[in-house]
PDB file of C-alpha atoms in Angstrom:
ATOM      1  CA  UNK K  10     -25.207   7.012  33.799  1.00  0.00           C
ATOM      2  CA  UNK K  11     -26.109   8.219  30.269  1.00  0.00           C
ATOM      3  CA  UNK K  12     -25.001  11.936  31.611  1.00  0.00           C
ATOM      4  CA  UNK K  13     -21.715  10.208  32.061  1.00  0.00           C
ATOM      5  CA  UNK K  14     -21.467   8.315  28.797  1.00  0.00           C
ATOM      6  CA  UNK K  15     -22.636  11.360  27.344  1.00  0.00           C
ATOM      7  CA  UNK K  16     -19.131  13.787  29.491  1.00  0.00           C
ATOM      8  CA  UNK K  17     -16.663  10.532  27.957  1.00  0.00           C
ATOM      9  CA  UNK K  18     -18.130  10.879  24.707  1.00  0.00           C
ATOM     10  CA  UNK K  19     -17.667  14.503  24.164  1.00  0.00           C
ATOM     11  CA  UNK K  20     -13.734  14.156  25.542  1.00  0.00           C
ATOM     12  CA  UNK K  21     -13.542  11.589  22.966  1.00  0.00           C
ATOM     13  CA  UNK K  22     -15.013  13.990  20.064  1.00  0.00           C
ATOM     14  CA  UNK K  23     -12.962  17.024  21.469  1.00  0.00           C
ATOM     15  CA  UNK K  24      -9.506  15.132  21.392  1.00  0.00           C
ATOM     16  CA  UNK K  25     -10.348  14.501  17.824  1.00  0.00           C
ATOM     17  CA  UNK K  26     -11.417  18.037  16.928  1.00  0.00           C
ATOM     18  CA  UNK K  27      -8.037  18.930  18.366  1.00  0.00           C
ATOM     19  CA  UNK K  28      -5.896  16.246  16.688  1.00  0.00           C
ATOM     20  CA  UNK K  29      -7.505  16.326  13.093  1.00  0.00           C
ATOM     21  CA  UNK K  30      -8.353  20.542  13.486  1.00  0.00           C
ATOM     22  CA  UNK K  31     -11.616  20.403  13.220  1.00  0.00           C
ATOM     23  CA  UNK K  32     -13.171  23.747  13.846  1.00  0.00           C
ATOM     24  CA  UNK K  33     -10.489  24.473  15.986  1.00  0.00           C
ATOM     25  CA  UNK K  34      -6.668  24.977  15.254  1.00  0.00           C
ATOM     26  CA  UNK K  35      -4.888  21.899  15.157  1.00  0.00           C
ATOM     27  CA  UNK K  36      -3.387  21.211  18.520  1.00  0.00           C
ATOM     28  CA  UNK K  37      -1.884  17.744  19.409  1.00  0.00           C
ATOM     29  CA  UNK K  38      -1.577  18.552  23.667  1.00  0.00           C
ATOM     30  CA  UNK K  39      -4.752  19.706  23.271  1.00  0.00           C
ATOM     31  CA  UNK K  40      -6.225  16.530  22.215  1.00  0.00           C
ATOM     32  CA  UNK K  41      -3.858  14.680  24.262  1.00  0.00           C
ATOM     33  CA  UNK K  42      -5.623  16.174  27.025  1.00  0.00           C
ATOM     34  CA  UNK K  43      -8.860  14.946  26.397  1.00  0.00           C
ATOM     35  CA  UNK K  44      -8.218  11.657  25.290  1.00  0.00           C
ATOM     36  CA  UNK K  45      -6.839  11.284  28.722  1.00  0.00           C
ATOM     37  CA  UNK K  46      -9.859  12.404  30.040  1.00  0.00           C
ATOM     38  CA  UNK K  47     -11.509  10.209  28.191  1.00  0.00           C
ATOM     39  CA  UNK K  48      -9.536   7.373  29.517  1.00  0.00           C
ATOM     40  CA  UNK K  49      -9.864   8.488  32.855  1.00  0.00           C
ATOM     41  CA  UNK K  50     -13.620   8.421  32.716  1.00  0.00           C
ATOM     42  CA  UNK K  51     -13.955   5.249  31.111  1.00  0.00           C
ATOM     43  CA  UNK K  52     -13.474   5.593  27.937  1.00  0.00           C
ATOM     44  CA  UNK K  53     -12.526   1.945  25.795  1.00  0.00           C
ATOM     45  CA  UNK K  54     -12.337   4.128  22.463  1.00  0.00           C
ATOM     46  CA  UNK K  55      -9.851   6.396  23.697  1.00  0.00           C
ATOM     47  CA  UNK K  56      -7.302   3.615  24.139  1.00  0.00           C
ATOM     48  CA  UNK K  57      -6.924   3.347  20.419  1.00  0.00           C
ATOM     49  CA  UNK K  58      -6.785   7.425  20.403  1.00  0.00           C
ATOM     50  CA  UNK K  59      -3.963   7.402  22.374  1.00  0.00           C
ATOM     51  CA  UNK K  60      -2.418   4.594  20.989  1.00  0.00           C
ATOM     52  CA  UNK K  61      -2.367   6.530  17.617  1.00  0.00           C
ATOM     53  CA  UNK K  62      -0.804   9.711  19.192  1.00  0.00           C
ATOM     54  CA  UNK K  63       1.844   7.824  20.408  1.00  0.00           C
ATOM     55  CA  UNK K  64       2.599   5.858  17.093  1.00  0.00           C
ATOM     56  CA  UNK K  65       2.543   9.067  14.952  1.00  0.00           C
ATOM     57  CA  UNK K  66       4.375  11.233  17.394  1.00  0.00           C
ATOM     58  CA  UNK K  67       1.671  13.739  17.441  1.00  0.00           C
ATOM     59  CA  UNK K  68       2.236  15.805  20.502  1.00  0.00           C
ATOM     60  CA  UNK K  69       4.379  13.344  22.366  1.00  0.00           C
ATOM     61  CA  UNK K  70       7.706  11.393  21.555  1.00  0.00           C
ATOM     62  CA  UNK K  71       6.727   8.449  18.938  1.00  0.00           C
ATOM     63  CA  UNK K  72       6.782   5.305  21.078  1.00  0.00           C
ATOM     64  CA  UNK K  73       5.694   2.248  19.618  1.00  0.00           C
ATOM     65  CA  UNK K  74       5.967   0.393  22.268  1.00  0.00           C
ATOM     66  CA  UNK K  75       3.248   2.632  24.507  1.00  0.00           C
ATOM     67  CA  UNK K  76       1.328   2.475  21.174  1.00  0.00           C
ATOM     68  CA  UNK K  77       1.310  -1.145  21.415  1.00  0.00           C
ATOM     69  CA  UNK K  78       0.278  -1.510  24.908  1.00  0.00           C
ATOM     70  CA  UNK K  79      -2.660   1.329  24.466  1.00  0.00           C
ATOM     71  CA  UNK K  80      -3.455  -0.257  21.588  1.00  0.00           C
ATOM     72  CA  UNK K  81      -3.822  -3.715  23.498  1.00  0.00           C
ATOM     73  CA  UNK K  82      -6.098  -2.740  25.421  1.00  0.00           C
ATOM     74  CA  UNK K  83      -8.405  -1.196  23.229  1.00  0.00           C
ATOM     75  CA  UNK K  84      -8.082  -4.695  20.795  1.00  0.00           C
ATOM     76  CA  UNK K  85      -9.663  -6.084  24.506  1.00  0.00           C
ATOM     77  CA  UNK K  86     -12.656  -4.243  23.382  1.00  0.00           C
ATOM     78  CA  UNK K  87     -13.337  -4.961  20.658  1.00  0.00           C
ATOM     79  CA  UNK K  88     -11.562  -1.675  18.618  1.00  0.00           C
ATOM     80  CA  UNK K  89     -11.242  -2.147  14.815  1.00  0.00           C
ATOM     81  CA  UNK K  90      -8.796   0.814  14.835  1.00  0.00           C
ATOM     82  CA  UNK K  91      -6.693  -1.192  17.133  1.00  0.00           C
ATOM     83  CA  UNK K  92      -6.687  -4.312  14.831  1.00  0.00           C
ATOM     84  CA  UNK K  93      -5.466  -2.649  11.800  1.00  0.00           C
ATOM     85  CA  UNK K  94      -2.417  -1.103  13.964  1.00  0.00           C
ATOM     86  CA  UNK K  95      -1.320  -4.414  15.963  1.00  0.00           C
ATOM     87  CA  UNK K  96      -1.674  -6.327  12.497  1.00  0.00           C
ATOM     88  CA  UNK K  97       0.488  -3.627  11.095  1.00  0.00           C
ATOM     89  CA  UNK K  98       3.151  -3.618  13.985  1.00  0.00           C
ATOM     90  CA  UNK K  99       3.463  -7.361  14.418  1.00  0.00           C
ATOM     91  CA  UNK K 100       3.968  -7.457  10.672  1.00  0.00           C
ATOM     92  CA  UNK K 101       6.325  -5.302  10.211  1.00  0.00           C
ATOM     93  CA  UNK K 102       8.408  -5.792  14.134  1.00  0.00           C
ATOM     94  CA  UNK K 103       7.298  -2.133  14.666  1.00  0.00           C
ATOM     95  CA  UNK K 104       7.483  -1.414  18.473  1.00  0.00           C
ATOM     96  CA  UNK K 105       7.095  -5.439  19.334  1.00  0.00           C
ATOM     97  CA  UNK K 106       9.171  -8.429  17.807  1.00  0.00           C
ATOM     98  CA  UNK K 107       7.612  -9.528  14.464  1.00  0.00           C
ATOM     99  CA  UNK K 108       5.203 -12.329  14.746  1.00  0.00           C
ATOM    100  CA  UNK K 109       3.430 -12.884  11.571  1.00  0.00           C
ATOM    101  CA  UNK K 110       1.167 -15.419  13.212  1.00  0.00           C
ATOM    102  CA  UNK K 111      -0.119 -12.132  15.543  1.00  0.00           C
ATOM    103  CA  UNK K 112      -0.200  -9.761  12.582  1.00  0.00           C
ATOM    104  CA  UNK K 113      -2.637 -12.340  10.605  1.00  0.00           C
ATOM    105  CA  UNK K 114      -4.880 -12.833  13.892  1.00  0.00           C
ATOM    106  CA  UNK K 115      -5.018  -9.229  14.636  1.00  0.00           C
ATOM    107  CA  UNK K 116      -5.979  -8.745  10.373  1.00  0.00           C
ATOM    108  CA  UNK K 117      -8.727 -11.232  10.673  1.00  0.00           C
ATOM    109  CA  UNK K 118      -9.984  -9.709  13.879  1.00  0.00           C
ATOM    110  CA  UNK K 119     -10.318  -6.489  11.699  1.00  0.00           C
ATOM    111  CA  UNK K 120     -11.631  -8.363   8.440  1.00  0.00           C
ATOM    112  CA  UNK K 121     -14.416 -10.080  10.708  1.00  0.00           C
ATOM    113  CA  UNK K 122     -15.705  -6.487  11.370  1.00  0.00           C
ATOM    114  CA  UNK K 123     -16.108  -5.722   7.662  1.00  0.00           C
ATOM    115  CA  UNK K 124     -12.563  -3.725   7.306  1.00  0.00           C
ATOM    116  CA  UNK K 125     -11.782  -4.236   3.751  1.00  0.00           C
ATOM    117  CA  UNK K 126      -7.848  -2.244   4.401  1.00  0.00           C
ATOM    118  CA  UNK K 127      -6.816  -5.378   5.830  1.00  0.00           C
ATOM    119  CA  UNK K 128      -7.470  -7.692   2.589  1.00  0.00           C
ATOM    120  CA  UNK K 129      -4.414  -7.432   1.040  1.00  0.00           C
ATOM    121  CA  UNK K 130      -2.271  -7.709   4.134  1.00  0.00           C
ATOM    122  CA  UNK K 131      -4.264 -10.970   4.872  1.00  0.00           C
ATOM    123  CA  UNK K 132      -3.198 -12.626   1.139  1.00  0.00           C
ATOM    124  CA  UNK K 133       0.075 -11.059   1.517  1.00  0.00           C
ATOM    125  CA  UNK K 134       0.375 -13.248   4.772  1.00  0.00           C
ATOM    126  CA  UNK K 135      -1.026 -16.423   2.996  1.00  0.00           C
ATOM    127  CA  UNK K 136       0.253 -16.004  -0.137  1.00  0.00           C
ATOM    128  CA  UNK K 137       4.137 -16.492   1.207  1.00  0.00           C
ATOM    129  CA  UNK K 138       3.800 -18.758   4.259  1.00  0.00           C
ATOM    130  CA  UNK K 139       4.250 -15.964   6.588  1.00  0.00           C
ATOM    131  CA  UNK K 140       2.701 -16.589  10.316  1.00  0.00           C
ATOM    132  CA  UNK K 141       0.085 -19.188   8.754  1.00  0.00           C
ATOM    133  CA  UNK K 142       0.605 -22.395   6.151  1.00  0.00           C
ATOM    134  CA  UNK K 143       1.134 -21.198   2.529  1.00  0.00           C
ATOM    135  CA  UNK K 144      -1.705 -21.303   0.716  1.00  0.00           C
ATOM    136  CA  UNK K 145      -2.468 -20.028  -2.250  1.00  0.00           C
ATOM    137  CA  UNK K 146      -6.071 -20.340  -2.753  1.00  0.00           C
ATOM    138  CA  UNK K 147      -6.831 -18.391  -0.011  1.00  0.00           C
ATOM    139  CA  UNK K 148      -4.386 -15.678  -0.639  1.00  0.00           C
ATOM    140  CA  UNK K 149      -6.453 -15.795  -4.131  1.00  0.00           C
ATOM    141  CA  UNK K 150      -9.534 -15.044  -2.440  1.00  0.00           C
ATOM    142  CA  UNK K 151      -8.490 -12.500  -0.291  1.00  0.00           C
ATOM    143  CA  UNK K 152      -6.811 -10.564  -3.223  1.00  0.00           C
ATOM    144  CA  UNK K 153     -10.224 -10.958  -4.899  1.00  0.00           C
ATOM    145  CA  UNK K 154     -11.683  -9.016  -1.767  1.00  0.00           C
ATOM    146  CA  UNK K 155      -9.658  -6.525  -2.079  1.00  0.00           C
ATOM    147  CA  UNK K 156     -10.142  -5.764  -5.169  1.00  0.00           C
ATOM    148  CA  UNK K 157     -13.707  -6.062  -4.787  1.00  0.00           C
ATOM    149  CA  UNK K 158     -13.421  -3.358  -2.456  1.00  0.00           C
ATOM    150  CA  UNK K 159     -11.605  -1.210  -4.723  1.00  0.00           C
ATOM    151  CA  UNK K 160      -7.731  -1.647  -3.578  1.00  0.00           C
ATOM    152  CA  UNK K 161      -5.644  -0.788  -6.460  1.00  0.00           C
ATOM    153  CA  UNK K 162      -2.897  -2.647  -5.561  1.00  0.00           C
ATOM    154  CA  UNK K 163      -5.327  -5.863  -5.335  1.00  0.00           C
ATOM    155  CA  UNK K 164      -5.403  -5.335  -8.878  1.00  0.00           C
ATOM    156  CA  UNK K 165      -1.546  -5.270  -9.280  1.00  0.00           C
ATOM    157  CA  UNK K 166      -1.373  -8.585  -7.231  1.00  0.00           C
ATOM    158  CA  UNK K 167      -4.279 -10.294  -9.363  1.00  0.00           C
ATOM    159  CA  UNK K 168      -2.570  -9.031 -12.597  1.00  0.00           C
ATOM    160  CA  UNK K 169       0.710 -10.463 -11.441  1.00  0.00           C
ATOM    161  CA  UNK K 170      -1.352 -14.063 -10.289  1.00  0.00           C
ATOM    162  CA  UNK K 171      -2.335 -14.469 -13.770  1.00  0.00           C
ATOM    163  CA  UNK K 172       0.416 -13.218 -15.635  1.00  0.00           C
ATOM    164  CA  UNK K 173       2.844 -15.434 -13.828  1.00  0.00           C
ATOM    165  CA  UNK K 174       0.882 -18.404 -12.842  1.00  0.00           C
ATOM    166  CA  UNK K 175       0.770 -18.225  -8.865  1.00  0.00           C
ATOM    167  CA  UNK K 176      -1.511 -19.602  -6.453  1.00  0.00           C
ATOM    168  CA  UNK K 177      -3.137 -22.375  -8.234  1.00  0.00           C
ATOM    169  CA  UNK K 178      -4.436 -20.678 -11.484  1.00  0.00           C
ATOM    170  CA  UNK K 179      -3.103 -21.494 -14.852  1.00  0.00           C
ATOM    171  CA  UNK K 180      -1.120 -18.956 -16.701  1.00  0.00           C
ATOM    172  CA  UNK K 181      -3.578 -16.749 -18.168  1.00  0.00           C
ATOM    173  CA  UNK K 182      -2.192 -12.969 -20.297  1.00  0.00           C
ATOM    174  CA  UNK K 183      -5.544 -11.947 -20.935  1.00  0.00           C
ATOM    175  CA  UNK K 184      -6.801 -12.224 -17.819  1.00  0.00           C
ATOM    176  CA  UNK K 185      -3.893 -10.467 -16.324  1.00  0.00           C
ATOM    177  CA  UNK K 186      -4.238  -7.619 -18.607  1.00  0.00           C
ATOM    178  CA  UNK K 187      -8.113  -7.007 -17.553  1.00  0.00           C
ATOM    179  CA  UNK K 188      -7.142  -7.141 -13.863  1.00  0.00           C
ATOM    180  CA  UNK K 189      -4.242  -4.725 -14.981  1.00  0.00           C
ATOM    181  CA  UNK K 190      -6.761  -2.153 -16.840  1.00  0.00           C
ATOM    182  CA  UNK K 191      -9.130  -2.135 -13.771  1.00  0.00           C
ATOM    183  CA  UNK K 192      -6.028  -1.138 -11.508  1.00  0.00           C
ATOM    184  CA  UNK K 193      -4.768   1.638 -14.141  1.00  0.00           C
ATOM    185  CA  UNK K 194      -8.445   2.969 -13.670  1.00  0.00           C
ATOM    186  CA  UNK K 195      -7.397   3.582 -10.181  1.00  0.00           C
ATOM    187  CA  UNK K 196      -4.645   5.122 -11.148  1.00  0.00           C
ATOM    188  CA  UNK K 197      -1.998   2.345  -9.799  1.00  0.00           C
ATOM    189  CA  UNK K 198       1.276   3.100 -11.777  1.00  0.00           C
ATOM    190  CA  UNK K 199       2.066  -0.664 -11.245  1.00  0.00           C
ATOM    191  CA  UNK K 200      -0.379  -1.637 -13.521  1.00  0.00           C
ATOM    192  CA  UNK K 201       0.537   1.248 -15.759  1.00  0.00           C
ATOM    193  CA  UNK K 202       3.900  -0.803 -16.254  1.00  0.00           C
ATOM    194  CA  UNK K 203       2.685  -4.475 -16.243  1.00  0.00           C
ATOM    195  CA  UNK K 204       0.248  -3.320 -19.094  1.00  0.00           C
ATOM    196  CA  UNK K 205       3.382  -1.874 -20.983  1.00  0.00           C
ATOM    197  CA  UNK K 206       5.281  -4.657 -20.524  1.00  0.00           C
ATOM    198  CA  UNK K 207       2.369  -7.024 -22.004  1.00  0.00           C
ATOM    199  CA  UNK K 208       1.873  -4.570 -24.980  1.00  0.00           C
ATOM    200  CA  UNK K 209       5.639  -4.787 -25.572  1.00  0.00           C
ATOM    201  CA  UNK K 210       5.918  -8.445 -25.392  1.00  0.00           C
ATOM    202  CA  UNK K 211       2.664  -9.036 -27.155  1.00  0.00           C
ATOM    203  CA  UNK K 212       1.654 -11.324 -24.158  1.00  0.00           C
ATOM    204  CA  UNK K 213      -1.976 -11.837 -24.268  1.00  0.00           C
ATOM    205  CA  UNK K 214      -2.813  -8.868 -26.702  1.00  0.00           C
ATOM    206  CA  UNK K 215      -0.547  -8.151 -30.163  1.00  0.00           C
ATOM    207  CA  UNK K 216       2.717  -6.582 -29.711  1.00  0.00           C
ATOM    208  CA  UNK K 217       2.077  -2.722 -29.801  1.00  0.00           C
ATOM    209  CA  UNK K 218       5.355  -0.283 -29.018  1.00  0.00           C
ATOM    210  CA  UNK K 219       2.754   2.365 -28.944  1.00  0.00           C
ATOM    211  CA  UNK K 220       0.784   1.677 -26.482  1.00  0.00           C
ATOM    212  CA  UNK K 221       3.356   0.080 -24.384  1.00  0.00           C
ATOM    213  CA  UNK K 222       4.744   3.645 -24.601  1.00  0.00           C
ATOM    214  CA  UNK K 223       1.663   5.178 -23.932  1.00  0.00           C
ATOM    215  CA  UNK K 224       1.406   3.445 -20.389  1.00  0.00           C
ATOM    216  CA  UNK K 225       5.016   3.695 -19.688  1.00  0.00           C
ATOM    217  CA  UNK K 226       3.834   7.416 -19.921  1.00  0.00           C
ATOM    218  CA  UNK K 227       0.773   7.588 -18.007  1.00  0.00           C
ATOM    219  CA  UNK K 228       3.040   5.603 -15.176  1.00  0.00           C
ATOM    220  CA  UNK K 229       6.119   8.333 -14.993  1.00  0.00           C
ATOM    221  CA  UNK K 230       3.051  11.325 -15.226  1.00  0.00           C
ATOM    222  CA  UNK K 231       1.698   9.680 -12.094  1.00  0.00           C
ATOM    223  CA  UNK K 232       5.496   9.583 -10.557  1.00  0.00           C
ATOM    224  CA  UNK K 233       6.825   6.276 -10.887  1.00  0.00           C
ATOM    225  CA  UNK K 234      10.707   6.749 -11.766  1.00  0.00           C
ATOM    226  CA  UNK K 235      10.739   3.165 -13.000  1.00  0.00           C
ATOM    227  CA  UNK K 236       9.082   4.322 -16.136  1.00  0.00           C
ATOM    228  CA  UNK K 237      11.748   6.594 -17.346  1.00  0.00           C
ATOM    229  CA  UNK K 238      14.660   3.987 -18.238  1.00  0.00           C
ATOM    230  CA  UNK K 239      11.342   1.924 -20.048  1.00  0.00           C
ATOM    231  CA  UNK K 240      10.450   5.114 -22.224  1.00  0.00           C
ATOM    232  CA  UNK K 241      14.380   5.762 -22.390  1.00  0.00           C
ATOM    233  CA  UNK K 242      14.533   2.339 -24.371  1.00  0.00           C
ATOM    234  CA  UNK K 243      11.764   2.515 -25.845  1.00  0.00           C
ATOM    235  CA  UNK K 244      13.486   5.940 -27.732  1.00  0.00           C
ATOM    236  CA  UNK K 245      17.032   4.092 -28.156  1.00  0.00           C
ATOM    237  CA  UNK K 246      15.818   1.298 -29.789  1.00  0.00           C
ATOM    238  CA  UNK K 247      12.998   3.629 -31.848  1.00  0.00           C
ATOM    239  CA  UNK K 248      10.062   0.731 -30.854  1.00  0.00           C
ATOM    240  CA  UNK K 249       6.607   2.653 -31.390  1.00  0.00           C
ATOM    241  CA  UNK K 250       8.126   5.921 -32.130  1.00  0.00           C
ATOM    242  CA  UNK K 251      11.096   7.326 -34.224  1.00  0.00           C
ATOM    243  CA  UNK K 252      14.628   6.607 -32.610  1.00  0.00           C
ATOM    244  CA  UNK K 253      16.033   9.217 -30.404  1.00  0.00           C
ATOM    245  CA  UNK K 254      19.038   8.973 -28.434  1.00  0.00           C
ATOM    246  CA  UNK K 255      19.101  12.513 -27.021  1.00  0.00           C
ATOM    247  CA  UNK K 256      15.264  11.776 -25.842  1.00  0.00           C
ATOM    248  CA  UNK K 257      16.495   8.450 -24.948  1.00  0.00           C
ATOM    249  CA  UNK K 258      19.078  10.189 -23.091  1.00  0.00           C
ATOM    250  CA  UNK K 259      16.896  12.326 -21.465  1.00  0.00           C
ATOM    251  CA  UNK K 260      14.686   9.556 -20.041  1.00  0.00           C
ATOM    252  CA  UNK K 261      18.018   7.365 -19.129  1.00  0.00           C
ATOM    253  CA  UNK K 262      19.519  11.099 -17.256  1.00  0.00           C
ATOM    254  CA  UNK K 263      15.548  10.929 -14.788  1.00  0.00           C
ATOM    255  CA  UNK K 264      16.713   6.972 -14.406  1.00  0.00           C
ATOM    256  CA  UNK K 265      19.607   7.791 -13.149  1.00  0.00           C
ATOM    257  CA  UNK K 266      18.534  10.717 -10.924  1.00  0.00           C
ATOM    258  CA  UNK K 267      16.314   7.869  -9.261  1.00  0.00           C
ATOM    259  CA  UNK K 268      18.737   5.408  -8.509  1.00  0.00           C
ATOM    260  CA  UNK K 269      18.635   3.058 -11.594  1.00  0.00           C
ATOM    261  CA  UNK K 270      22.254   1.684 -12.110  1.00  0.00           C
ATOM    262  CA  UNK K 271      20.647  -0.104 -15.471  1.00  0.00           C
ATOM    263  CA  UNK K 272      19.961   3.672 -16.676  1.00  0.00           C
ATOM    264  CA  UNK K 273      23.131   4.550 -15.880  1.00  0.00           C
ATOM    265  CA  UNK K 274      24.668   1.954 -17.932  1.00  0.00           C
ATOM    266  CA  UNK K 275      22.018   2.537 -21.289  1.00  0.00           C
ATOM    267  CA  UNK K 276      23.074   6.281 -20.547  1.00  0.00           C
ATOM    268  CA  UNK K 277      26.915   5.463 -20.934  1.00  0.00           C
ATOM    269  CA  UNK K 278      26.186   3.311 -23.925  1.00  0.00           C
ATOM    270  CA  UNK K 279      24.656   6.410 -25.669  1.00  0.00           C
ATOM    271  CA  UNK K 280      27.217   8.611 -25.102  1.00  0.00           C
ATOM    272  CA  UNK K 281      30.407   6.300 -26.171  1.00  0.00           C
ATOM    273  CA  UNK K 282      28.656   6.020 -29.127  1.00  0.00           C
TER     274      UNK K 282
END
C-alpha cells in the first residue's frame, strides 16, 4: 500500500514539474499525462490538478465547466485548492450559473482551513447582501483579516469603511488615512489616490497640494492611469506646484489615451483657451 501511495504521489509531483517547468521544460500534455495517472491510481489531489488545467487552458481547450466538475470532486475531499476555484466560479457565473450563496460556502470552506486569499471575497459577499444577509459587521471583520494577513486591497476597503462611514463605524478621516498608508506600503495604487484625495481635501490631515501630488505620483509610477487627469489638474489649477497648462496638458493627453472622457474634456478646455 505505501509503495502505491508512494507511484500516485510521484505522478502527482511529475504533472507539476511539467506544468510549472520545474527542472524540466515546461510541457502542459506532459503534465496532463500524469495527472491522469494520478487520477487513475487514486489520486484525490489530482482532481484539483486537472481541474486547474482545464480552467487555464493549459494544454487542453479552457472548459470551465470540466473545471467545475473536476474541481467538485476534489472539494469532496477535502481540497483547499478546489475551494478557492468553486468560490471564484460561483461568484463570478464562470463555467456554472452564479450563486453567491455557493461562492460564500465554498470561501468559508477555504477560510476554515486557514486560507487567508479568500478574506476579502468573504466581506465582499457580506458587505453587499450577496448570497448571505447584509451585514456589515462581519464584512468589517473579515476585511480586518485580510488585512491582517497582508492583502493590500483589505487596506483599500478599510480606508474606504472609515472614510465613508460603512458598515457600522462612525465616519472617521484619520483612521482612514492610517489604513490608507499601510496599503501604500504595499504598494496598492488605490490607496496612493485615496491618500491624495484626503491631502487635497484636507480630510483628516491639513490640506497639502503637495503631497496630494506626491501620491497622485507614486500611483501613475506604479501604473494606475487614473492618476494622470488628478496630476493634470493639479498643474491647471497650479495647487502645490506652479501652474502649467502644457504639463497639465500632458497629464490630460495619458488621460485620454486611457479612456478618461473627463480628461478629454479638461484637455479641450486648455486648448480653446
Amino acid at each position: 500500500m505505501a509503495a502505491k501511495n508512494n507511484e500516485v504521489a510521484a505522478y502527482d509531483r511529475i504533472g507539476w514539474m511539467y506544468e510549472r517547468g520545474l527542472g524540466v521544460k515546461q510541457d502542459y500534455q506532459t503534465a496532463l499525462t500524469y495527472y491522469q495517472k494520478a487520477l487513475e491510481n487514486g489520486s484525490a489531489e489530482a482532481y484539483a490538478s486537472l481541474g486547474r488545467m482545464y480552467a487555464g487552458g493549459l494544454g487542453v481547450e479552457k472548459d470551465y465547466k470540466l473545471a467545475e466538475e473536476y474541481y467538485r470532486k476534489a472539494a469532496e475531499v477535502g481540497s483547499l485548492e478546489a475551494f478557492v476555484n468553486l468560490g471564484y466560479q460561483y461568484e463570478n457565473g464562470i463555467g456554472v450559473p452564479q450563486d453567491y450563496g455557493k461562492a460564500l460556502d465554498y470561501y468559508l470552506a477555504a477560510a476554515d482551513q486557514g486560507d487567508s486569499s479568500v478574506y476579502l471575497s468573504i466581506a465582499n459577499l457580506y458587505e453587499n447582501g450577496l448570497g448571505v444577509e447584509k451585514d456589515g459587521k462581519k464584512a468589517l471583520e473579515y476585511y480586518e483579516k485580510a488585512a491582517e494577513n497582508g492583502v493590500s486591497a483589505a487596506y483599500d476597503s478599510l480606508g474606504w469603511t472609515y472614510e465613508s462611514g460603512q458598515n457600522g463605524v462612525n465616519r472617521d478621516y484619520v483612521k482612514a488615512m492610517e489604513y490608507y498608508r499601510k496599503g501604500a506600503e504595499l504598494g496598492s495604487t488605490q490607496s496612493y489616490l485615496s491618500m491624495g484625495y484626503l491631502y487635497q481635501n484636507g480630510l483628516g490631515v491639513g490640506r497639502d497640494y503637495t503631497k496630494a501630488m506626491d501620491c497622485y505620483v507614486k500611483a501613475a509610477d506604479l501604473g494606475d492611469s487614473s492618476a494622470y487627469e488628478l496630476i493634470g489638474w493639479l498643474y491647471e489649477k497650479g495647487l502645490g506646484v506652479p501652474a502649467n497648462r502644457t504639463t497639465a496638458a500632458y497629464w490630460y493627453e495619458l488621460g485620454v489615451k486611457a479612456g478618461s472622457s473627463w480628461a478629454q474634456e479638461r484637455l479641450d478646455a486648455i486648448r480653446s483657451k
